[in-house]
Short mmCIF file of C-alpha atoms and ligand atoms in Angstrom, two decimals:
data_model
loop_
_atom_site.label_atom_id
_atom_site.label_comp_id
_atom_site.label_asym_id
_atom_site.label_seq_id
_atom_site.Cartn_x
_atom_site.Cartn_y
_atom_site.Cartn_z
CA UNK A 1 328.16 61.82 207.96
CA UNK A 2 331.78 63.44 208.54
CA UNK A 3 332.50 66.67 210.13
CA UNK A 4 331.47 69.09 207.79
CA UNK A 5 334.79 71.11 208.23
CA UNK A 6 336.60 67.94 206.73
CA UNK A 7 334.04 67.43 203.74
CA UNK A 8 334.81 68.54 199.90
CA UNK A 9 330.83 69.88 200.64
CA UNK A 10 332.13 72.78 203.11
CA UNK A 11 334.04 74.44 200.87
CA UNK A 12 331.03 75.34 198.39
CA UNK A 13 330.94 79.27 198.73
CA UNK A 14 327.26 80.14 197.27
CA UNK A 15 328.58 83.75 196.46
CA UNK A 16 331.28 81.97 194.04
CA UNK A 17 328.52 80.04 192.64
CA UNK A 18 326.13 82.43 191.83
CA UNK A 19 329.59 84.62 190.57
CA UNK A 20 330.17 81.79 188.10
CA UNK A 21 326.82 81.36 186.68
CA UNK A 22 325.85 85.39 186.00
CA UNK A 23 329.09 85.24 184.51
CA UNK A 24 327.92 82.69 181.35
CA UNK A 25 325.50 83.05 178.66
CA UNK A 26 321.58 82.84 179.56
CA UNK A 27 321.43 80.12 176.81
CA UNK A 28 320.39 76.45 176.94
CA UNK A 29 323.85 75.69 175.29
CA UNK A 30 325.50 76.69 178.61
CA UNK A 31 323.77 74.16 180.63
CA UNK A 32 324.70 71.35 178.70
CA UNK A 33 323.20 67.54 178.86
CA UNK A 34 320.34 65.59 177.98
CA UNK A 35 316.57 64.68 178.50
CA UNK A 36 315.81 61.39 180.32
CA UNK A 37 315.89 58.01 177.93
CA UNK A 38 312.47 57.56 176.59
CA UNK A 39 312.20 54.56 178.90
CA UNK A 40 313.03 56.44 182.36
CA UNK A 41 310.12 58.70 180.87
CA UNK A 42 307.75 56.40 180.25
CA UNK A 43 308.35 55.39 184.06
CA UNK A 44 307.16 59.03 185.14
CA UNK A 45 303.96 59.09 182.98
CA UNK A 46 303.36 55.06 183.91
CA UNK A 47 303.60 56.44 187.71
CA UNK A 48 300.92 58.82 187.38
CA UNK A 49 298.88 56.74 185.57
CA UNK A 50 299.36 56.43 182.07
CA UNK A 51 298.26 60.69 182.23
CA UNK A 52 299.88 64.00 182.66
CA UNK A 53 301.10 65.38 186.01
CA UNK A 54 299.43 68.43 186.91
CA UNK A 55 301.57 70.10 188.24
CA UNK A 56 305.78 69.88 188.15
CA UNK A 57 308.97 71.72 189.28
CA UNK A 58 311.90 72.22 187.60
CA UNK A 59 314.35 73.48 190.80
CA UNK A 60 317.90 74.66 189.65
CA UNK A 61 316.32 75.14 186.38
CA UNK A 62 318.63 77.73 184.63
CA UNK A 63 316.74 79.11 181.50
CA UNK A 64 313.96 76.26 181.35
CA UNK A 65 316.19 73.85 179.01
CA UNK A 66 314.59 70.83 181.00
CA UNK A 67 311.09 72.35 181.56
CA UNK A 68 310.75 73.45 177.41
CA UNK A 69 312.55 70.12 175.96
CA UNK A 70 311.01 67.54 178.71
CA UNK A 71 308.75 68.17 181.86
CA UNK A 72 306.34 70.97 179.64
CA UNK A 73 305.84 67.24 177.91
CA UNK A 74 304.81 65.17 180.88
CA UNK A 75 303.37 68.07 182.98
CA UNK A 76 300.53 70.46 182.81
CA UNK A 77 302.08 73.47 184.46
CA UNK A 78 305.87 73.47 185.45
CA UNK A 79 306.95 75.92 188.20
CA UNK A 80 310.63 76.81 188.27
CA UNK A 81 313.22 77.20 191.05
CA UNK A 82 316.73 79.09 189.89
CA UNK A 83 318.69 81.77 191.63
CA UNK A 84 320.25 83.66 188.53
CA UNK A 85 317.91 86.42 187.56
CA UNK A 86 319.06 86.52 183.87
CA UNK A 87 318.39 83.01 183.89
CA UNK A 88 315.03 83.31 185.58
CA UNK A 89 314.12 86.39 182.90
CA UNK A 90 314.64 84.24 179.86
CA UNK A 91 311.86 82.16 181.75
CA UNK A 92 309.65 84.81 182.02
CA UNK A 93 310.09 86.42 178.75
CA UNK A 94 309.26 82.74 177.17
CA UNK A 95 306.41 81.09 175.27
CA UNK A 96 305.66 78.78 177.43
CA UNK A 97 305.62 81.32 180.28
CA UNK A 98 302.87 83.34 177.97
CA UNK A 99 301.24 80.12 177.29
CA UNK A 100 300.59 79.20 180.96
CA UNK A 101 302.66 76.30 180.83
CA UNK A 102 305.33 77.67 183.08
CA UNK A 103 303.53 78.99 186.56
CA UNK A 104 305.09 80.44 189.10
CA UNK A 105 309.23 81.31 188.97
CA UNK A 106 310.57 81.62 192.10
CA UNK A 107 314.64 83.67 191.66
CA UNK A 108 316.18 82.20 194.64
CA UNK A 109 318.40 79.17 195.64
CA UNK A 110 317.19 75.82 196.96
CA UNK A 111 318.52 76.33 200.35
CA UNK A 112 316.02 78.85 200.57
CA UNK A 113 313.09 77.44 198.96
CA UNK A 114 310.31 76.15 200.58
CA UNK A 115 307.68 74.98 198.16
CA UNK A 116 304.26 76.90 199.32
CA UNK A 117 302.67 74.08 197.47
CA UNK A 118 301.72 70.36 196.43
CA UNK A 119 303.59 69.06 193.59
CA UNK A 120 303.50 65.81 190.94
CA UNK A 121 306.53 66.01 190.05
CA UNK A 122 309.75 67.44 191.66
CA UNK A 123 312.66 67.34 189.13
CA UNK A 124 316.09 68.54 190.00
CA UNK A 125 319.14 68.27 187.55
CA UNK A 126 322.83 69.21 187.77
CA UNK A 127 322.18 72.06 190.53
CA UNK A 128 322.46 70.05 193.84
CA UNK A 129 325.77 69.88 193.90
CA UNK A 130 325.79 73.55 195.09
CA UNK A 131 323.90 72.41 198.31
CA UNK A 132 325.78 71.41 201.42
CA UNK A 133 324.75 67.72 202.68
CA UNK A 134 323.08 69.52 205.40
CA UNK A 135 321.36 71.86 202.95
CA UNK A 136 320.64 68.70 200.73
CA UNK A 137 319.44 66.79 203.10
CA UNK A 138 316.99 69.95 204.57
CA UNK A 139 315.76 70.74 201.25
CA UNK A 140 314.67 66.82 200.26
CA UNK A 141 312.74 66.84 203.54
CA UNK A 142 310.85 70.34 202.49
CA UNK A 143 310.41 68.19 198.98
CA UNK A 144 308.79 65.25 200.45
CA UNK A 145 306.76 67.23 202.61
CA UNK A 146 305.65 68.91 199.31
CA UNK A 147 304.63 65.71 197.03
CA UNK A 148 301.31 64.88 196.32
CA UNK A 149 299.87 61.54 197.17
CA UNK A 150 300.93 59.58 194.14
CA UNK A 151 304.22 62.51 193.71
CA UNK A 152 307.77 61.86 192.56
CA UNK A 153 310.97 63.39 193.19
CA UNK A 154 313.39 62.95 190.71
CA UNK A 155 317.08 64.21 190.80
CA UNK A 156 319.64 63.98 188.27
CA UNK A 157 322.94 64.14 188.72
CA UNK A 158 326.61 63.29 187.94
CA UNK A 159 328.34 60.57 189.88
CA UNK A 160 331.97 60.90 191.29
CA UNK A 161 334.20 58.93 189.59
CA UNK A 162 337.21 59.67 192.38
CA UNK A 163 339.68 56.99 192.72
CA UNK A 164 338.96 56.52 196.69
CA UNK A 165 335.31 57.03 196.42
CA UNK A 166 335.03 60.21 197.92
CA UNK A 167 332.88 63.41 197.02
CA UNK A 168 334.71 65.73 194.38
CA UNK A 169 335.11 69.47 194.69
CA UNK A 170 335.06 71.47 191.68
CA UNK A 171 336.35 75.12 192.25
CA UNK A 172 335.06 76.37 189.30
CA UNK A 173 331.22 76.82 189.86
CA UNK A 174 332.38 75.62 193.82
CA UNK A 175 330.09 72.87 193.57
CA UNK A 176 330.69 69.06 194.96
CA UNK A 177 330.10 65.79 192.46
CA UNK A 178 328.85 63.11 195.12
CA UNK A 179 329.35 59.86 194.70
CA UNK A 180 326.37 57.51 194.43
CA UNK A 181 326.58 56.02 198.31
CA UNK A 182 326.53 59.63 199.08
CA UNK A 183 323.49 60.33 197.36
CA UNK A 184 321.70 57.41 198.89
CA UNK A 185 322.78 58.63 202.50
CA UNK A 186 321.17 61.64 202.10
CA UNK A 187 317.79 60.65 200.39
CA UNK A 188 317.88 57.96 203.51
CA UNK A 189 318.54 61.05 206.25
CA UNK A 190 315.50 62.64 204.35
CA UNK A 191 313.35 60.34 204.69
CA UNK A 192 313.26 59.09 201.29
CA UNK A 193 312.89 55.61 199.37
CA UNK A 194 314.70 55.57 195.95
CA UNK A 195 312.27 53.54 194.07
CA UNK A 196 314.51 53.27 190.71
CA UNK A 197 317.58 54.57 189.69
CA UNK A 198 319.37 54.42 186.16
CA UNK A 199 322.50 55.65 184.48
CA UNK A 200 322.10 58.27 181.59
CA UNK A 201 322.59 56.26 178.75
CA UNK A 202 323.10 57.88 174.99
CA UNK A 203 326.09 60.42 175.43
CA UNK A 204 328.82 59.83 172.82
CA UNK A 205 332.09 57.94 174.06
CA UNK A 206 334.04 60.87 172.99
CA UNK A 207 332.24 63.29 175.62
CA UNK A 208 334.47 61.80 178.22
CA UNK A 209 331.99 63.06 180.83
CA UNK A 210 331.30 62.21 184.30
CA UNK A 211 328.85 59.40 184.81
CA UNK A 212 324.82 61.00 185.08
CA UNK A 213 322.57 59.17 187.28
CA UNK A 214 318.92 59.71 187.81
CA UNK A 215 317.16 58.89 191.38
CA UNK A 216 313.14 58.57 191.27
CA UNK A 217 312.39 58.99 195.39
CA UNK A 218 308.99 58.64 196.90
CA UNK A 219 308.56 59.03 200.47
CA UNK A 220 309.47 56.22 202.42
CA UNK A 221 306.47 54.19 203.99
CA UNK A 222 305.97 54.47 207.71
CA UNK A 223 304.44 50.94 207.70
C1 SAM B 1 324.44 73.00 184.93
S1 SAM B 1 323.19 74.24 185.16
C2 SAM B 1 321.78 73.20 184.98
C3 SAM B 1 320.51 73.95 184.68
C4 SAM B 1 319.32 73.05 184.36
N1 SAM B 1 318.98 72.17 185.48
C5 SAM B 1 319.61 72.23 183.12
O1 SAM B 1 319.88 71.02 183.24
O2 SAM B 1 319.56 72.80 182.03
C6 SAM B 1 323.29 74.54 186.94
C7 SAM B 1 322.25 75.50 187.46
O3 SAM B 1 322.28 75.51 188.90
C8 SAM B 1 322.00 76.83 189.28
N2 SAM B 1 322.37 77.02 190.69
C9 SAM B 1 323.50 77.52 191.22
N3 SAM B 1 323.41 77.57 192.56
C10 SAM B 1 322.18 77.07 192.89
C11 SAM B 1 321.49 76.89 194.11
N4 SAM B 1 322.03 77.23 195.28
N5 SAM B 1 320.23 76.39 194.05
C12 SAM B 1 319.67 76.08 192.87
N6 SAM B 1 320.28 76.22 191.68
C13 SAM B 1 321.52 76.71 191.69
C14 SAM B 1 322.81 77.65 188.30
O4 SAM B 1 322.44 79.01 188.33
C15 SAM B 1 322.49 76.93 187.01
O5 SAM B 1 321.33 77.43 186.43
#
């Protein structure tokens, strides 16, 4: 990969990030987007069997949109990554929290989480792109390391759409938008295998968004 000092990646500022995020509402309407297509789904449940995981992460999960309108569906207990307290309080102060559904929230970026246990299902949705490649790289390692035998990473992201295929910087929540060679790069450097990938499908034409791409990794073999 480039020198870092030339990549849109080294400018992310984590304080900025964090500044931008306590600054909106703890609401799932702030975090915008959509649950997988009912087929990608069915690929996570068919992966494990036909059955529930047991036991799932939602890392950069804000207030839980993902965990209450998806993985609380296809796992048994969801633990949650975020680094915005008010974010990580909504969690806490939730149903499914009460319930049992929601285990253990850890308040605290994904550069400095290492999971302290075995997991199903590792989901991460529009958050990576407040990771450095180096930090993105480091932290898919620490996720592999973490998956169960039969476990799946999945991350979720938008896709640059820059005109010379490079990485986009986006001062706003200082966060990068990688394209989709990118993306493979690092889950390569990390010892990962995608196993499927699929574009979002479903948004309305008029959202003019980027495009969203999901990534289902499994460890690569050493065979
Ligand atoms: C667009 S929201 C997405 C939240 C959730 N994944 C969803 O789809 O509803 C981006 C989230 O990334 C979080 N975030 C910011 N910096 C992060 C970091 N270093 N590690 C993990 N998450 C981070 C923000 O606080 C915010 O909750």
């Amino acid at each position: 990969m480039a020198d870092s000092h030339t990549t849109p990646d080294s400018k992310i500022d984590h304080a900025a990030s964090l500044k931008y995020w306590n600054s909106v509402p703890a609401t799932t309407g702030s975090m915008l987007g959509q649950f997988p297509s009912p087929r990608f789904a069915v690929y996570y449940q068919a992966s494990n069997l036909g059955g529930k995981f047991h036991q799932g992460v939602d890392c950069g999960a804000g207030v839980g949109r993902v965990t209450e309108g998806f993985l609380s569906h296809v796992c048994e207990v969801v633990d949650a990554v975020e680094p915005v307290a008010k974010f990580t309080q909504v969690m806490k102060d939730s149903q499914l929290k009460r319930d049992g559904v929601i285990g253990t929230i850890y308040t605290r970026g994904l550069e400095d989480w290492t999971p302290e246990k075995k997991y199903d299902l590792i989901w991460v949705q529009w958050c990576v792109g407040h990771l450095t490649d180096s930090q993105l790289i480091d932290y898919t390692v620490r996720c592999r390391k973490a998956l169960t035998e039969n476990g799946l990473m999945v991350v979720k992201e938008n896709l640059s759409t820059h005109f010379s295929g490079q990485d986009m910087y986006d001062s706003e929540d200082s966060s990068v938008t990688r394209t989709d060679a990118k993306f493979r790069q690092v889950f390569e450097a990390a010892g990962m295998e995608v196993v499927k990938s699929e574009l979002q499908k479903g948004f309305p034409q008029s959202f003019n968004l980027l495009p969203v791409q999901f990534y289902a990794l499994r460890p690569k073999s050493t065979n």
